Coordinates of C-alpha atoms in Angstrom, one line a residue:
M36 CA 259.8 -6.0 -19.0
V37 CA 259.0 -9.8 -19.6
A38 CA 258.1 -10.8 -23.1
T39 CA 255.4 -13.3 -23.8
L40 CA 256.4 -15.9 -26.5
V41 CA 253.7 -16.8 -29.0
Y42 CA 253.2 -18.9 -32.1
D43 CA 252.3 -16.6 -35.0
L44 CA 249.6 -18.4 -36.8
P45 CA 247.8 -17.1 -40.0
N46 CA 244.7 -15.9 -38.2
S47 CA 245.7 -15.7 -34.5
V48 CA 248.6 -16.0 -32.0
Q49 CA 248.8 -18.7 -29.3
S50 CA 250.9 -18.1 -26.2
I51 CA 253.7 -20.7 -25.5
S52 CA 253.6 -21.9 -21.9
E53 CA 256.6 -22.7 -19.6
D54 CA 255.4 -26.4 -19.8
E55 CA 255.7 -26.4 -23.5
L56 CA 259.2 -24.9 -23.4
E57 CA 260.1 -27.5 -20.8
G58 CA 258.8 -30.2 -23.0
W59 CA 260.9 -29.1 -25.9
G60 CA 263.9 -28.9 -23.7
V61 CA 264.3 -25.1 -24.4
S62 CA 264.7 -22.3 -21.9
Y63 CA 262.7 -19.2 -22.0
Y64 CA 265.9 -17.2 -23.0
E65 CA 266.8 -19.7 -25.7
A66 CA 263.4 -19.4 -27.3
L67 CA 263.5 -15.6 -27.0
E68 CA 266.9 -15.6 -28.8
V69 CA 265.4 -17.7 -31.5
A70 CA 262.5 -15.1 -31.8
R71 CA 265.0 -12.3 -31.9
Q72 CA 267.1 -13.9 -34.6
Q73 CA 263.9 -14.4 -36.7
L74 CA 263.1 -10.7 -36.2
M75 CA 266.6 -9.8 -37.5
Q76 CA 265.9 -11.8 -40.7
D77 CA 262.8 -9.8 -41.5
D78 CA 263.2 -6.8 -43.8
F79 CA 262.5 -3.5 -42.1
V80 CA 264.1 -0.1 -41.4
F81 CA 263.9 2.4 -38.6
A82 CA 262.3 5.5 -40.2
S83 CA 263.4 8.9 -39.0
I84 CA 260.9 11.7 -38.1
G85 CA 263.1 14.7 -38.2
E86 CA 266.4 14.3 -36.6
S87 CA 265.0 13.4 -33.1
V88 CA 262.6 10.3 -33.4
H89 CA 263.0 7.0 -35.0
C90 CA 260.2 4.6 -35.5
A91 CA 259.5 1.0 -36.6
S92 CA 256.1 1.1 -38.3
T93 CA 256.0 -1.7 -40.9
G94 CA 252.5 -2.9 -40.4
D95 CA 253.7 -6.5 -40.0
T96 CA 252.6 -6.7 -36.4
Y97 CA 256.1 -7.3 -35.1
D98 CA 257.2 -3.7 -34.5
A99 CA 256.6 -3.9 -30.7
S100 CA 258.8 -6.9 -30.6
R101 CA 261.6 -4.9 -32.2
L102 CA 262.4 -3.5 -28.7
F103 CA 264.5 -6.7 -28.5
L104 CA 266.8 -5.6 -31.3
I105 CA 269.0 -3.8 -28.9
D106 CA 272.3 -3.8 -31.0
L107 CA 270.3 -2.2 -33.8
I108 CA 268.8 0.4 -31.5
R109 CA 272.2 1.3 -30.1
Q110 CA 273.4 2.2 -33.7
L111 CA 270.7 4.8 -34.2
P112 CA 271.8 8.5 -33.8
I113 CA 270.1 9.6 -30.6
K114 CA 270.9 12.0 -27.9
G115 CA 271.3 10.3 -24.6
T116 CA 270.0 6.9 -23.5
P117 CA 267.3 5.3 -25.7
I118 CA 263.8 6.0 -24.6
A119 CA 261.0 4.1 -26.2
I120 CA 257.2 4.2 -26.3
V121 CA 255.2 1.4 -27.9
P122 CA 251.6 2.5 -28.3
H123 CA 250.5 -0.7 -30.2
R124 CA 252.0 -3.7 -31.8
D125 CA 252.4 -1.9 -35.1
Q126 CA 254.6 1.0 -33.9
F127 CA 257.6 1.5 -31.8
L128 CA 258.8 5.0 -31.3
L129 CA 262.4 5.8 -30.1
T130 CA 264.2 8.9 -29.1
G131 CA 266.9 9.9 -26.6
S132 CA 266.8 10.9 -23.0
D133 CA 268.7 14.2 -23.7
D134 CA 266.5 15.2 -26.5
V135 CA 263.7 17.4 -25.2
E136 CA 262.3 18.1 -28.8
G137 CA 262.4 14.3 -29.6
L138 CA 260.7 13.4 -26.3
G139 CA 257.9 15.9 -26.9
L140 CA 257.3 14.6 -30.3
T141 CA 257.5 11.0 -29.3
L142 CA 255.0 11.5 -26.6
K143 CA 252.6 13.3 -28.9
L144 CA 252.9 10.6 -31.6
A145 CA 252.4 7.9 -29.0
M146 CA 249.3 9.7 -27.6
D147 CA 247.8 10.1 -31.1
E148 CA 248.5 6.4 -32.1
Y149 CA 247.2 5.0 -28.7
Q150 CA 243.9 6.8 -29.0
E151 CA 243.4 5.7 -32.6
T152 CA 244.2 2.0 -32.2
A153 CA 241.8 -0.9 -31.4
R154 CA 244.6 -3.0 -29.9
P155 CA 246.6 -0.7 -27.6
L156 CA 249.6 -1.7 -25.6
C157 CA 250.9 0.0 -22.4
P158 CA 252.2 3.3 -24.0
L159 CA 254.4 4.4 -21.1
P160 CA 258.0 5.3 -21.7
L161 CA 260.8 2.8 -21.3
I162 CA 264.6 3.4 -20.9
L163 CA 267.3 1.0 -22.1
D164 CA 269.4 0.2 -19.1
D165 CA 272.2 -2.1 -20.0
D166 CA 270.3 -4.7 -22.0
Q167 CA 266.8 -4.4 -20.5
W168 CA 264.0 -2.0 -20.8
L169 CA 262.8 -0.3 -17.7
D170 CA 259.9 2.0 -16.8
W171 CA 261.0 5.6 -17.2
M172 CA 259.8 9.1 -16.1
P173 CA 261.7 12.3 -16.7
S174 CA 263.1 14.0 -13.4
P175 CA 260.7 16.5 -11.8
D176 CA 262.9 19.3 -13.0
H177 CA 262.7 18.2 -16.7
P178 CA 260.7 20.5 -19.0
L179 CA 258.4 17.7 -20.0
H180 CA 257.9 16.0 -16.6
A181 CA 254.3 17.3 -16.2
D182 CA 253.4 16.1 -19.7
F183 CA 254.7 12.7 -19.2
R184 CA 253.2 12.4 -15.6
D185 CA 249.8 13.5 -17.0
W186 CA 249.9 10.9 -19.7
E187 CA 250.9 8.2 -17.2
L188 CA 248.0 9.1 -15.0
K189 CA 245.6 9.1 -17.9
I190 CA 246.7 5.6 -19.0
M191 CA 246.7 4.2 -15.4
Y192 CA 243.3 5.7 -14.7
G193 CA 241.9 4.1 -17.9
E194 CA 243.4 0.7 -16.8
Y195 CA 242.0 1.0 -13.3
E196 CA 238.6 2.0 -14.7
E197 CA 238.5 -1.0 -17.0
Q198 CA 239.3 -3.3 -14.2

């Protein structure tokens, strides 16, 4: 997963190009670290939905970016490896790979949020592997594999249809 760096202006956002970073004498990773530090300074909490799902849903338009707060994510009580779904920029859902109930609830919440937003992101599940988020799908023998696969196909079909 590659993050896009942007200026957050009062009424819009503007992407920051590699040329701009080069002109500032700053690498992409240095700029990303500054952005991550800024996120850490903002007041927010991960709310819990039951014992299985955690979410950042502050309405400050930065919740999707909170995927980069890996140290905080690792402190949350989850079963297994962190699995995240980000249906839009104002919500970040998190559960564990070994939590069937949490995975089911996370998928349902993400589906509902995705369908209700005017500014969706790609709401497919991600797994935290070392310090990076990678695409994830439960194994074919997992009880929720068919549900996640159906969701993936629906999203991908919509993307292809739009193109």
